Coordinates of C-alpha atoms and ligand atoms in Angstrom, one line a residue:
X1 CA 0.0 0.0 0.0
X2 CA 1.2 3.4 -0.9
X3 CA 0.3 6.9 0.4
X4 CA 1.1 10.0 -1.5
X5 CA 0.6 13.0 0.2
X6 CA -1.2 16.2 -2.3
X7 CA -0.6 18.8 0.4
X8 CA -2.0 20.2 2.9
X9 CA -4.8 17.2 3.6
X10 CA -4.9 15.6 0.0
X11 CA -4.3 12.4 0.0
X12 CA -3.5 9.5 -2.4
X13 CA -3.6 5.4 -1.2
X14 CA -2.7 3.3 -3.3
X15 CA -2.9 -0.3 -3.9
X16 CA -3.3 -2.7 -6.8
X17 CA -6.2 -1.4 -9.0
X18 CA -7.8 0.6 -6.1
X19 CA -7.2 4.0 -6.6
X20 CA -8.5 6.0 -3.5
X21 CA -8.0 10.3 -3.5
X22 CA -8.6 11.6 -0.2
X23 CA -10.1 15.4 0.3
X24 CA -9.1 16.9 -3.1
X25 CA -8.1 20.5 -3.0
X26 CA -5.5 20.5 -5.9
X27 CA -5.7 23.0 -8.5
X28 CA -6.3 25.9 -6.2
X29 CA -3.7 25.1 -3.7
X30 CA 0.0 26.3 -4.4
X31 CA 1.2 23.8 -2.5
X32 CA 0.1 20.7 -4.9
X33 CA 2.2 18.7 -6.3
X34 CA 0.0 17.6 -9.3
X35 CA -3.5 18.9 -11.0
X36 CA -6.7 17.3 -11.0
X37 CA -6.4 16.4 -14.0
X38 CA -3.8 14.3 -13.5
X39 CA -5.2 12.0 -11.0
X40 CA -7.6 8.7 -11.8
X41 CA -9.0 7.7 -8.5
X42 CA -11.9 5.2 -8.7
X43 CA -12.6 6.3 -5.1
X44 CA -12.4 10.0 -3.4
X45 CA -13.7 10.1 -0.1
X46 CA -14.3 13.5 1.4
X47 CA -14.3 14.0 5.1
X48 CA -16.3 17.3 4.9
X49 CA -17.2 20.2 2.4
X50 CA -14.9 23.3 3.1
X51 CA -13.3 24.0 -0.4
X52 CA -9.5 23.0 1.2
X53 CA -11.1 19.4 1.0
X54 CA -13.3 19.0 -1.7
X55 CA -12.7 21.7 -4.3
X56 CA -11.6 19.2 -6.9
X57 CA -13.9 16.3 -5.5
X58 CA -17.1 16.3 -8.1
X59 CA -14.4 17.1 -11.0
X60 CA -11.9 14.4 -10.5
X61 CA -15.1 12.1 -10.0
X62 CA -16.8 13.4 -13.3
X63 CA -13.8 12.5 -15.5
X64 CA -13.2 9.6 -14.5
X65 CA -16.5 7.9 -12.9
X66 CA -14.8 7.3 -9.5
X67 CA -17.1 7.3 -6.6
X68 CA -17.3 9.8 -4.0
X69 CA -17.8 8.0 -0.4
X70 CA -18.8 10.8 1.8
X71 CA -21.5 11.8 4.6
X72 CA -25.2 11.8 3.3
X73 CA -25.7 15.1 3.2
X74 CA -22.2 16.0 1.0
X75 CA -23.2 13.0 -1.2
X76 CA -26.7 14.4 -1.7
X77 CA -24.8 17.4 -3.0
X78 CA -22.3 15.6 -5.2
X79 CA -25.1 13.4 -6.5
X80 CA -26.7 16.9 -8.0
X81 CA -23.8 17.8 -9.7
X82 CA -23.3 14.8 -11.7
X83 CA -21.3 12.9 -9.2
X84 CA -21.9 9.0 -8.8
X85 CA -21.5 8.9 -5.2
X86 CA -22.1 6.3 -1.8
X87 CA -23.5 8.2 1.2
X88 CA -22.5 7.2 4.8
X89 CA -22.5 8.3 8.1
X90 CA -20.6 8.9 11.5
X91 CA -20.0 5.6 13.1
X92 CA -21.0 3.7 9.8
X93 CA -18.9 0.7 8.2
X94 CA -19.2 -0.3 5.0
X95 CA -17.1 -3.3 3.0
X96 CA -16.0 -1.8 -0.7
X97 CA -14.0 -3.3 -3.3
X98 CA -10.7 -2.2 -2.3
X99 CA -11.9 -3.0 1.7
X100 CA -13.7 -1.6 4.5
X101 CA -14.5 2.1 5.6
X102 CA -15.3 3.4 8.8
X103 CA -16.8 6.9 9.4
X104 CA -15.7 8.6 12.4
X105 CA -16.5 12.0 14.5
X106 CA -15.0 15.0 14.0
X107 CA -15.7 18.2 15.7
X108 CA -15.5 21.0 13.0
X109 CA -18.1 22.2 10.2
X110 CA -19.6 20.1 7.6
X111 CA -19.9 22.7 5.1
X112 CA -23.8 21.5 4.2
X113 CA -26.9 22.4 6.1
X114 CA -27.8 19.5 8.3
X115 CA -24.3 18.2 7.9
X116 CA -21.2 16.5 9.9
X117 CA -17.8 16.7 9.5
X118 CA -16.1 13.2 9.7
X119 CA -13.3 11.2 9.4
X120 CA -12.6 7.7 7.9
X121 CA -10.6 4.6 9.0
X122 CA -9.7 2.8 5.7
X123 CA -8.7 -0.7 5.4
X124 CA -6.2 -0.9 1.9
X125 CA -3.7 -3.7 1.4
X126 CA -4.3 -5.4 4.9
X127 CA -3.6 -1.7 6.9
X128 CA -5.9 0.7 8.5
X129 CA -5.4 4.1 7.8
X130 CA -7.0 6.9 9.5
X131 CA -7.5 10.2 8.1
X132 CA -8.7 12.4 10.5
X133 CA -10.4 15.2 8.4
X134 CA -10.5 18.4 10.4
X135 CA -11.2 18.3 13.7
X136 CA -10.6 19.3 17.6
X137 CA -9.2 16.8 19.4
X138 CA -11.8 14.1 21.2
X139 CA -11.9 12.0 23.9
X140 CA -13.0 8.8 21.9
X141 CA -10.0 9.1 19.8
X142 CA -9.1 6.2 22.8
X143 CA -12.2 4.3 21.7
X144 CA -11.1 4.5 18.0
X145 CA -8.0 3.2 19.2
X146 CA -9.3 0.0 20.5
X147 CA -11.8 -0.4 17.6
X148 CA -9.4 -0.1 15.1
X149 CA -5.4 -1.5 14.9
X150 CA -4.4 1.4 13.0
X151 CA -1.4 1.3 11.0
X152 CA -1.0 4.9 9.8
X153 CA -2.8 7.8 10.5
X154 CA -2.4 11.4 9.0
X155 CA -3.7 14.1 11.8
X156 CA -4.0 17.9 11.4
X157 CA -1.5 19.8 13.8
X158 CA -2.1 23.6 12.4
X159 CA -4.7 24.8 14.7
X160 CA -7.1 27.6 14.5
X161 CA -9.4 25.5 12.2
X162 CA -8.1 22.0 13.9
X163 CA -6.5 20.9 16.9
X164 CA -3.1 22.6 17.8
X165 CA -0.3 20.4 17.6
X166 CA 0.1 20.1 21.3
X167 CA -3.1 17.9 21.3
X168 CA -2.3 16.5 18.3
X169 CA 0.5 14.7 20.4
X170 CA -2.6 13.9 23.0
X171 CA -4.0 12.0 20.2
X172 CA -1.6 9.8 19.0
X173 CA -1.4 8.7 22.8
X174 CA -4.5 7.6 22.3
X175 CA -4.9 6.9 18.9
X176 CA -1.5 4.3 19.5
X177 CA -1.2 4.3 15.5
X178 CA 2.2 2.5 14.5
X179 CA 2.8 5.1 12.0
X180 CA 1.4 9.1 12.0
X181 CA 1.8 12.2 9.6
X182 CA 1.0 15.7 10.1
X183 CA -1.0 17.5 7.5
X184 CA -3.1 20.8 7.4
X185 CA -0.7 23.1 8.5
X186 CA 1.7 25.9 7.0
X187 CA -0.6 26.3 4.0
X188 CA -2.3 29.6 5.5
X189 CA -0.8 32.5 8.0
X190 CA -3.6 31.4 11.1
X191 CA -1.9 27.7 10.6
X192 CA 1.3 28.0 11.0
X193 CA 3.4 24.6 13.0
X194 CA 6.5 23.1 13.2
X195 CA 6.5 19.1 11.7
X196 CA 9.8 18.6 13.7
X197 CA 8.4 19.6 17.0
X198 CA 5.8 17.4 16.5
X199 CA 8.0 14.8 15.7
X200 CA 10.2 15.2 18.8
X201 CA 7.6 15.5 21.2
X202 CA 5.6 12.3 20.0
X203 CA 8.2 10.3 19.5
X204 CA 9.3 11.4 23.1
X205 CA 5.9 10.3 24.6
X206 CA 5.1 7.5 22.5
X207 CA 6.6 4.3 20.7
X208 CA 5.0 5.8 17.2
X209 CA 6.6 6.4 14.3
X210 CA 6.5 10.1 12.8
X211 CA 6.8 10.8 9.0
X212 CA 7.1 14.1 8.0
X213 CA 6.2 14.3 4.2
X214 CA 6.4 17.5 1.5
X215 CA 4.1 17.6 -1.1
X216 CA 4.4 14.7 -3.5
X217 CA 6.3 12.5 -1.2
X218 CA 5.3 8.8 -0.3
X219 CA 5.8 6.3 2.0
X220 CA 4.8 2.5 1.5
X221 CA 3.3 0.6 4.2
Ligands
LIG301 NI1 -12.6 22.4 7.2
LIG302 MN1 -9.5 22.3 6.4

């Protein structure tokens, strides 16, 4: 399994045909490594509707009939604008062809009326990866933790829109991944943090590994 990150929290997995694009923002963001139209997902998943997550979403889906897996209400949306989509919902599982999906909390805005942000534990390739969307840090990050062996999990340390990177360390204590990267940080002023301090300070606390990643880098699992 290989995961690509697209900057800032785009994300690419990765393994034999499957083909899953995690919270497109591409051709607006400097930061991007590649266009939209370079990509040929047959999944996106989008963990909430703010444009840094899903500017590129309906788009990328269009061109090449991938299917959005998103909350009901986002899919809804999609769905209107020409999107084939699969609508799901916090705490929902759901086996695909590539594996299974969990939906998980997050505390931020779902950028719909009537909607929830959320995150998603993906299982690719015999891992679990969990992709935090944006969020505040939560007490059940713990209970994700048991439910879930997660291999590798990509968590927002920026703040102001997301949990600050000091609770991002919080979270890996409880989230016990084997493997974490921080994304969603650095790409505006009001999110500005340092990967390495995160690195150091988690890797002081815990037995986790840190990988900091640029744009365009990958790591294999
Ligand atoms: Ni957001
Ligand atoms: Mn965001």
């Amino acid at each position: 399994m290989k995961a690509t990150f697209l900057g800032h929290a785009s994300w690419l997995l990765e393994e034999g045909e499957a083909r899953l694009l995690i919270d497109p923002w591409l051709d607006g963001n400097p930061q991007a490594p590649v266009k939209a139209a370079d990509l040929h997902p047959n999944y996106i998943l989008v963990t909430h509707g703010h444009g840094d997550h899903d500017a590129d979403a309906v788009a990328i889906a269009r061109a090449n009939d991938a299917l959005i897996i998103t909350t009901n209400e986002l899919a809804n949306k999609y769905a209107e604008e020409g999107a084939r989509t699969h609508g799901m919902h916090i705490g929902g599982t759901f086996d695909f062809d590539f594996g299974p999906v969990r939906v998980t909390p997050a505390f931020h805005g779902s950028g719909v009326a009537g909607g929830h942000a959320a995150g998603f534990i993906v299982g690719l390739g015999g891992k679990k990866v969990y992709h935090a969307g944006d969020t505040s840090l939560f007490g059940d990050m713990e209970l994700l933790g048991r439910l879930e062996s997660i291999d590798l999990a990509f968590l927002p340390i920026g703040g102001n829109f997301t949990m600050p990177l000091g609770d991002a360390v919080l979270a890996v204590e409880m989230l016990r991944p084997k493997q974490v990267v921080p994304m969603h940080y650095n790409t505006f002023p009001v999110i500005q943090a340092d990967p390495e301090e995160f690195r150091r300070r988690v890797e002081q606390r815990t037995d986790t590994r840190v990988s900091v990643l640029k744009p365009g880098e990958s790591l294999e699992l």
